[in-house]
Amino acid sequence: MSELSTTPISGRDARPDEVRVWDLPVRLFHWSLLAAFAFAWITADEWDRPHEWAGYVVAGLVAFRLVWGFVGPAHARFSDFVHAPGKIIAYLRDMQRGKAKRSLGHNPAGGAMILALLAGLIGISVTGYAMTTNMFWGVEWVEELHEIIATLTLIMAGLHVAGVLYSSLAHRENLIRAMITGRKRTLESDPIPPAAGA
């Protein structure tokens, strides 16, 4: 059940000031993945063994997130933020016009970026592991593919940060804080969570 901070509004319609959107496992995943990916990037050229172990941590975190995307709470599930291409394109157009609607969970563009990042991380993990096997040990194209996917994933991570900053400014909401505390403020347009309707 979400933890709510409620301020009475009018009559029996009590809307919470804030609602917990991101559960603890999602938040731990997010910041642990950031640390592991950054460490893997820093150690890529000089420290093979630490780089390899960081890669295993990344792979384990991604595996967890894939499972949690099906069994976790509402906003952690893929069903909450995976949208059709048309809806994603429409959202991006609204962003250009400054009319993008605020989402309590991931917005359509953010959801698409999450999927792209997970795909990139899977690609990094698969090619990285392949480089440790006898079949692909020393195979140049595998190493090059690993580096290309890692670079593309880093670029996508940068775009993700840019999107977070844009949404934070556009909707006057600190999304970085939300990924730390798990809480986001509610608006009149947000549905009242079940726990707040009593």
Short mmCIF file of N, CA and C in Angstrom, two decimals, residues 16-145:
data_model
loop_
_atom_site.label_atom_id
_atom_site.label_comp_id
_atom_site.label_asym_id
_atom_site.label_seq_id
_atom_site.Cartn_x
_atom_site.Cartn_y
_atom_site.Cartn_z
N PRO A 16 -4.20 13.36 -1.17
CA PRO A 16 -2.89 13.43 -0.52
C PRO A 16 -2.00 14.48 -1.16
N ASP A 17 -1.17 15.15 -0.34
CA ASP A 17 -0.19 16.08 -0.88
C ASP A 17 0.83 15.33 -1.72
N GLU A 18 1.25 14.19 -1.22
CA GLU A 18 2.24 13.36 -1.91
C GLU A 18 1.80 11.91 -1.87
N VAL A 19 2.25 11.16 -2.84
CA VAL A 19 1.99 9.73 -2.87
C VAL A 19 3.28 9.01 -3.23
N ARG A 20 3.48 7.85 -2.64
CA ARG A 20 4.69 7.09 -2.95
C ARG A 20 4.50 6.42 -4.30
N VAL A 21 5.34 6.79 -5.24
CA VAL A 21 5.27 6.26 -6.61
C VAL A 21 6.34 5.19 -6.83
N TRP A 22 7.57 5.49 -6.44
CA TRP A 22 8.67 4.55 -6.68
C TRP A 22 8.96 3.76 -5.41
N ASP A 23 8.81 2.45 -5.50
CA ASP A 23 9.06 1.58 -4.36
C ASP A 23 10.56 1.47 -4.10
N LEU A 24 10.92 0.98 -2.93
CA LEU A 24 12.32 0.88 -2.54
C LEU A 24 13.15 0.04 -3.50
N PRO A 25 12.69 -1.14 -3.94
CA PRO A 25 13.48 -1.92 -4.90
C PRO A 25 13.80 -1.16 -6.18
N VAL A 26 12.84 -0.40 -6.71
CA VAL A 26 13.09 0.38 -7.93
C VAL A 26 14.14 1.45 -7.68
N ARG A 27 14.05 2.11 -6.53
CA ARG A 27 15.02 3.17 -6.21
C ARG A 27 16.42 2.60 -5.99
N LEU A 28 16.51 1.48 -5.29
CA LEU A 28 17.81 0.84 -5.09
C LEU A 28 18.38 0.37 -6.42
N PHE A 29 17.53 -0.18 -7.28
CA PHE A 29 17.97 -0.60 -8.61
C PHE A 29 18.53 0.59 -9.38
N HIS A 30 17.81 1.69 -9.38
CA HIS A 30 18.20 2.86 -10.17
C HIS A 30 19.58 3.37 -9.77
N TRP A 31 19.79 3.60 -8.48
CA TRP A 31 21.05 4.20 -8.05
C TRP A 31 22.19 3.18 -8.05
N SER A 32 21.89 1.91 -7.79
CA SER A 32 22.92 0.87 -7.86
C SER A 32 23.39 0.68 -9.30
N LEU A 33 22.44 0.74 -10.23
CA LEU A 33 22.79 0.61 -11.65
C LEU A 33 23.66 1.78 -12.10
N LEU A 34 23.32 2.97 -11.67
CA LEU A 34 24.13 4.14 -12.00
C LEU A 34 25.56 3.96 -11.51
N ALA A 35 25.72 3.51 -10.26
CA ALA A 35 27.05 3.33 -9.68
C ALA A 35 27.82 2.22 -10.40
N ALA A 36 27.15 1.10 -10.67
CA ALA A 36 27.82 -0.03 -11.32
C ALA A 36 28.23 0.31 -12.75
N PHE A 37 27.34 0.98 -13.49
CA PHE A 37 27.66 1.34 -14.87
C PHE A 37 28.80 2.35 -14.91
N ALA A 38 28.77 3.34 -14.02
CA ALA A 38 29.85 4.33 -13.97
C ALA A 38 31.18 3.67 -13.63
N PHE A 39 31.15 2.74 -12.68
CA PHE A 39 32.38 2.04 -12.29
C PHE A 39 32.90 1.19 -13.45
N ALA A 40 31.99 0.51 -14.15
CA ALA A 40 32.40 -0.30 -15.30
C ALA A 40 33.00 0.57 -16.39
N TRP A 41 32.44 1.74 -16.61
CA TRP A 41 32.96 2.64 -17.64
C TRP A 41 34.36 3.13 -17.28
N ILE A 42 34.54 3.49 -16.01
CA ILE A 42 35.83 4.02 -15.55
C ILE A 42 36.92 2.95 -15.63
N THR A 43 36.58 1.71 -15.34
CA THR A 43 37.57 0.63 -15.29
C THR A 43 37.74 -0.10 -16.61
N ALA A 44 37.07 0.36 -17.66
CA ALA A 44 37.03 -0.40 -18.92
C ALA A 44 38.40 -0.66 -19.52
N ASP A 45 39.32 0.29 -19.45
CA ASP A 45 40.59 0.16 -20.16
C ASP A 45 41.74 -0.34 -19.29
N GLU A 46 41.64 -0.15 -17.99
CA GLU A 46 42.79 -0.41 -17.14
C GLU A 46 42.65 -1.63 -16.23
N TRP A 47 41.46 -1.86 -15.69
CA TRP A 47 41.28 -2.90 -14.67
C TRP A 47 40.27 -3.93 -15.15
N ASP A 48 40.77 -4.98 -15.75
CA ASP A 48 39.89 -5.98 -16.35
C ASP A 48 38.99 -6.67 -15.33
N ARG A 49 39.57 -7.13 -14.23
CA ARG A 49 38.79 -7.90 -13.27
C ARG A 49 37.70 -7.05 -12.60
N PRO A 50 38.02 -5.86 -12.07
CA PRO A 50 36.94 -5.03 -11.51
C PRO A 50 35.88 -4.68 -12.55
N HIS A 51 36.31 -4.44 -13.78
CA HIS A 51 35.36 -4.13 -14.85
C HIS A 51 34.43 -5.31 -15.09
N GLU A 52 35.00 -6.50 -15.07
CA GLU A 52 34.20 -7.71 -15.29
C GLU A 52 33.17 -7.90 -14.18
N TRP A 53 33.59 -7.69 -12.94
CA TRP A 53 32.66 -7.86 -11.83
C TRP A 53 31.57 -6.79 -11.84
N ALA A 54 31.94 -5.58 -12.24
CA ALA A 54 30.92 -4.53 -12.38
C ALA A 54 29.90 -4.92 -13.43
N GLY A 55 30.38 -5.56 -14.50
CA GLY A 55 29.48 -6.03 -15.54
C GLY A 55 28.50 -7.08 -15.03
N TYR A 56 28.99 -7.97 -14.17
CA TYR A 56 28.10 -8.97 -13.58
C TYR A 56 27.03 -8.31 -12.70
N VAL A 57 27.44 -7.28 -11.97
CA VAL A 57 26.48 -6.55 -11.14
C VAL A 57 25.41 -5.91 -12.01
N VAL A 58 25.83 -5.27 -13.11
CA VAL A 58 24.88 -4.66 -14.04
C VAL A 58 23.91 -5.70 -14.58
N ALA A 59 24.45 -6.85 -15.00
CA ALA A 59 23.60 -7.91 -15.55
C ALA A 59 22.60 -8.41 -14.51
N GLY A 60 23.06 -8.56 -13.27
CA GLY A 60 22.16 -9.01 -12.21
C GLY A 60 21.06 -8.00 -11.93
N LEU A 61 21.42 -6.73 -11.92
CA LEU A 61 20.43 -5.68 -11.69
C LEU A 61 19.39 -5.63 -12.81
N VAL A 62 19.85 -5.77 -14.05
CA VAL A 62 18.93 -5.76 -15.18
C VAL A 62 17.99 -6.96 -15.11
N ALA A 63 18.53 -8.13 -14.76
CA ALA A 63 17.69 -9.32 -14.63
C ALA A 63 16.61 -9.10 -13.57
N PHE A 64 17.01 -8.49 -12.45
CA PHE A 64 16.03 -8.17 -11.40
C PHE A 64 14.94 -7.24 -11.94
N ARG A 65 15.36 -6.19 -12.67
CA ARG A 65 14.38 -5.20 -13.14
C ARG A 65 13.41 -5.80 -14.14
N LEU A 66 13.88 -6.74 -14.95
CA LEU A 66 12.99 -7.40 -15.90
C LEU A 66 11.90 -8.18 -15.16
N VAL A 67 12.30 -8.88 -14.10
CA VAL A 67 11.32 -9.63 -13.30
C VAL A 67 10.39 -8.66 -12.58
N TRP A 68 10.95 -7.61 -11.98
CA TRP A 68 10.16 -6.65 -11.21
C TRP A 68 9.18 -5.89 -12.11
N GLY A 69 9.51 -5.81 -13.37
CA GLY A 69 8.61 -5.15 -14.31
C GLY A 69 7.31 -5.91 -14.53
N PHE A 70 7.27 -7.17 -14.09
CA PHE A 70 6.06 -7.98 -14.21
C PHE A 70 5.38 -8.23 -12.87
N VAL A 71 6.16 -8.26 -11.78
CA VAL A 71 5.58 -8.63 -10.48
C VAL A 71 5.61 -7.50 -9.46
N GLY A 72 6.26 -6.39 -9.79
CA GLY A 72 6.37 -5.28 -8.84
C GLY A 72 5.08 -4.49 -8.72
N PRO A 73 5.09 -3.43 -7.91
CA PRO A 73 3.89 -2.60 -7.75
C PRO A 73 3.56 -1.83 -9.03
N ALA A 74 2.43 -1.15 -9.03
CA ALA A 74 1.85 -0.58 -10.25
C ALA A 74 2.82 0.20 -11.12
N HIS A 75 3.48 1.21 -10.57
CA HIS A 75 4.31 2.08 -11.40
C HIS A 75 5.64 1.44 -11.78
N ALA A 76 5.98 0.30 -11.19
CA ALA A 76 7.20 -0.41 -11.56
C ALA A 76 6.96 -1.35 -12.74
N ARG A 77 5.72 -1.63 -13.03
CA ARG A 77 5.39 -2.63 -14.06
C ARG A 77 5.47 -2.05 -15.47
N PHE A 78 5.90 -2.90 -16.40
CA PHE A 78 5.98 -2.48 -17.80
C PHE A 78 4.62 -2.03 -18.32
N SER A 79 3.57 -2.65 -17.82
CA SER A 79 2.23 -2.30 -18.29
C SER A 79 1.86 -0.86 -17.97
N ASP A 80 2.58 -0.24 -17.03
CA ASP A 80 2.29 1.14 -16.63
C ASP A 80 2.97 2.16 -17.54
N PHE A 81 4.11 1.77 -18.17
CA PHE A 81 4.85 2.77 -18.94
C PHE A 81 5.27 2.35 -20.34
N VAL A 82 4.86 1.18 -20.79
CA VAL A 82 5.13 0.78 -22.17
C VAL A 82 3.95 1.22 -23.03
N HIS A 83 4.22 2.09 -23.99
CA HIS A 83 3.16 2.66 -24.82
C HIS A 83 3.40 2.38 -26.30
N ALA A 84 2.35 2.50 -27.08
CA ALA A 84 2.45 2.33 -28.53
C ALA A 84 3.30 3.45 -29.12
N PRO A 85 4.00 3.18 -30.24
CA PRO A 85 4.84 4.21 -30.86
C PRO A 85 4.10 5.51 -31.14
N GLY A 86 2.84 5.41 -31.57
CA GLY A 86 2.07 6.62 -31.86
C GLY A 86 1.91 7.52 -30.66
N LYS A 87 1.71 6.93 -29.50
CA LYS A 87 1.54 7.72 -28.27
C LYS A 87 2.86 8.37 -27.87
N ILE A 88 3.96 7.65 -28.10
CA ILE A 88 5.28 8.21 -27.77
C ILE A 88 5.59 9.40 -28.67
N ILE A 89 5.32 9.25 -29.97
CA ILE A 89 5.56 10.34 -30.92
C ILE A 89 4.69 11.55 -30.59
N ALA A 90 3.43 11.29 -30.24
CA ALA A 90 2.52 12.38 -29.88
C ALA A 90 3.03 13.12 -28.64
N TYR A 91 3.56 12.37 -27.68
CA TYR A 91 4.09 13.00 -26.47
C TYR A 91 5.30 13.87 -26.80
N LEU A 92 6.19 13.36 -27.68
CA LEU A 92 7.37 14.14 -28.07
C LEU A 92 6.97 15.43 -28.78
N ARG A 93 5.93 15.35 -29.60
CA ARG A 93 5.43 16.56 -30.26
C ARG A 93 4.88 17.55 -29.24
N ASP A 94 4.18 17.03 -28.25
CA ASP A 94 3.67 17.90 -27.20
C ASP A 94 4.81 18.55 -26.41
N MET A 95 5.91 17.80 -26.24
CA MET A 95 7.08 18.37 -25.56
C MET A 95 7.61 19.56 -26.34
N GLN A 96 7.69 19.42 -27.66
CA GLN A 96 8.19 20.52 -28.50
C GLN A 96 7.31 21.75 -28.38
N ARG A 97 6.02 21.53 -28.20
CA ARG A 97 5.08 22.65 -28.09
C ARG A 97 4.95 23.16 -26.66
N GLY A 98 5.61 22.48 -25.73
CA GLY A 98 5.50 22.87 -24.33
C GLY A 98 4.17 22.49 -23.72
N LYS A 99 3.52 21.46 -24.29
CA LYS A 99 2.19 21.06 -23.82
C LYS A 99 2.16 19.62 -23.31
N ALA A 100 3.32 19.05 -23.05
CA ALA A 100 3.37 17.66 -22.58
C ALA A 100 2.71 17.53 -21.21
N LYS A 101 1.82 16.54 -21.08
CA LYS A 101 1.12 16.34 -19.82
C LYS A 101 2.03 15.65 -18.80
N ARG A 102 1.85 16.02 -17.57
CA ARG A 102 2.62 15.43 -16.49
C ARG A 102 2.09 14.03 -16.17
N SER A 103 2.99 13.10 -15.89
CA SER A 103 2.61 11.73 -15.54
C SER A 103 3.04 11.45 -14.11
N LEU A 104 2.22 10.70 -13.39
CA LEU A 104 2.59 10.34 -12.03
C LEU A 104 3.75 9.35 -12.04
N GLY A 105 3.71 8.39 -12.98
CA GLY A 105 4.82 7.47 -13.17
C GLY A 105 5.70 7.95 -14.31
N HIS A 106 6.22 7.02 -15.11
CA HIS A 106 7.01 7.40 -16.28
C HIS A 106 6.09 7.93 -17.37
N ASN A 107 6.47 9.04 -18.01
CA ASN A 107 5.71 9.51 -19.16
C ASN A 107 6.05 8.62 -20.37
N PRO A 108 5.30 8.73 -21.48
CA PRO A 108 5.55 7.85 -22.63
C PRO A 108 6.98 7.88 -23.15
N ALA A 109 7.58 9.07 -23.22
CA ALA A 109 8.97 9.16 -23.69
C ALA A 109 9.92 8.53 -22.69
N GLY A 110 9.67 8.77 -21.40
CA GLY A 110 10.51 8.17 -20.37
C GLY A 110 10.41 6.66 -20.37
N GLY A 111 9.21 6.14 -20.57
CA GLY A 111 9.04 4.69 -20.63
C GLY A 111 9.79 4.09 -21.80
N ALA A 112 9.75 4.76 -22.96
CA ALA A 112 10.48 4.27 -24.13
C ALA A 112 11.98 4.28 -23.87
N MET A 113 12.46 5.32 -23.18
CA MET A 113 13.88 5.40 -22.86
C MET A 113 14.29 4.29 -21.90
N ILE A 114 13.43 3.96 -20.94
CA ILE A 114 13.74 2.87 -20.01
C ILE A 114 13.93 1.57 -20.78
N LEU A 115 13.04 1.29 -21.73
CA LEU A 115 13.16 0.08 -22.54
C LEU A 115 14.44 0.10 -23.36
N ALA A 116 14.77 1.25 -23.95
CA ALA A 116 15.99 1.36 -24.75
C ALA A 116 17.23 1.15 -23.89
N LEU A 117 17.23 1.72 -22.69
CA LEU A 117 18.37 1.54 -21.79
C LEU A 117 18.51 0.09 -21.36
N LEU A 118 17.40 -0.56 -21.05
CA LEU A 118 17.47 -1.98 -20.67
C LEU A 118 18.00 -2.82 -21.83
N ALA A 119 17.56 -2.51 -23.05
CA ALA A 119 18.04 -3.24 -24.23
C ALA A 119 19.54 -3.03 -24.40
N GLY A 120 19.99 -1.79 -24.22
CA GLY A 120 21.42 -1.51 -24.32
C GLY A 120 22.22 -2.23 -23.26
N LEU A 121 21.72 -2.25 -22.04
CA LEU A 121 22.42 -2.92 -20.94
C LEU A 121 22.47 -4.43 -21.15
N ILE A 122 21.40 -4.98 -21.72
CA ILE A 122 21.42 -6.41 -22.05
C ILE A 122 22.47 -6.68 -23.12
N GLY A 123 22.53 -5.82 -24.13
CA GLY A 123 23.54 -5.98 -25.18
C GLY A 123 24.95 -5.90 -24.64
N ILE A 124 25.18 -4.97 -23.72
CA ILE A 124 26.50 -4.84 -23.09
C ILE A 124 26.83 -6.10 -22.30
N SER A 125 25.87 -6.60 -21.55
CA SER A 125 26.09 -7.78 -20.71
C SER A 125 26.39 -9.01 -21.55
N VAL A 126 25.63 -9.20 -22.63
CA VAL A 126 25.81 -10.38 -23.48
C VAL A 126 27.17 -10.34 -24.17
N THR A 127 27.51 -9.20 -24.78
CA THR A 127 28.79 -9.11 -25.47
C THR A 127 29.96 -9.14 -24.49
N GLY A 128 29.76 -8.54 -23.31
CA GLY A 128 30.82 -8.58 -22.31
C GLY A 128 31.09 -9.99 -21.83
N TYR A 129 30.03 -10.75 -21.58
CA TYR A 129 30.21 -12.14 -21.17
C TYR A 129 30.83 -12.96 -22.30
N ALA A 130 30.40 -12.70 -23.53
CA ALA A 130 30.94 -13.45 -24.67
C ALA A 130 32.45 -13.30 -24.76
N MET A 131 32.95 -12.14 -24.41
CA MET A 131 34.40 -11.89 -24.48
C MET A 131 35.18 -12.73 -23.48
N THR A 132 34.50 -13.29 -22.47
CA THR A 132 35.19 -14.12 -21.48
C THR A 132 35.18 -15.60 -21.86
N THR A 133 34.47 -15.96 -22.93
CA THR A 133 34.36 -17.36 -23.33
C THR A 133 35.45 -17.73 -24.33
N ASN A 134 35.72 -19.03 -24.43
CA ASN A 134 36.73 -19.51 -25.37
C ASN A 134 36.35 -19.20 -26.82
N MET A 135 35.05 -19.26 -27.11
CA MET A 135 34.60 -19.06 -28.49
C MET A 135 34.88 -17.64 -28.98
N PHE A 136 34.71 -16.65 -28.11
CA PHE A 136 34.84 -15.26 -28.54
C PHE A 136 36.01 -14.52 -27.91
N TRP A 137 36.86 -15.25 -27.20
CA TRP A 137 38.02 -14.62 -26.57
C TRP A 137 38.94 -14.03 -27.64
N GLY A 138 39.19 -12.74 -27.55
CA GLY A 138 40.09 -12.09 -28.49
C GLY A 138 39.49 -11.78 -29.84
N VAL A 139 38.20 -12.05 -30.02
CA VAL A 139 37.54 -11.75 -31.30
C VAL A 139 37.27 -10.24 -31.35
N GLU A 140 37.85 -9.59 -32.34
CA GLU A 140 37.84 -8.12 -32.36
C GLU A 140 36.44 -7.54 -32.53
N TRP A 141 35.61 -8.15 -33.39
CA TRP A 141 34.30 -7.55 -33.65
C TRP A 141 33.39 -7.59 -32.42
N VAL A 142 33.58 -8.61 -31.58
CA VAL A 142 32.78 -8.69 -30.36
C VAL A 142 33.17 -7.55 -29.40
N GLU A 143 34.47 -7.33 -29.28
CA GLU A 143 34.93 -6.23 -28.42
C GLU A 143 34.47 -4.88 -28.95
N GLU A 144 34.53 -4.70 -30.27
CA GLU A 144 34.08 -3.43 -30.86
C GLU A 144 32.57 -3.23 -30.66
N LEU A 145 31.81 -4.31 -30.83
CA LEU A 145 30.37 -4.22 -30.63
C LEU A 145 30.05 -3.87 -29.19
#
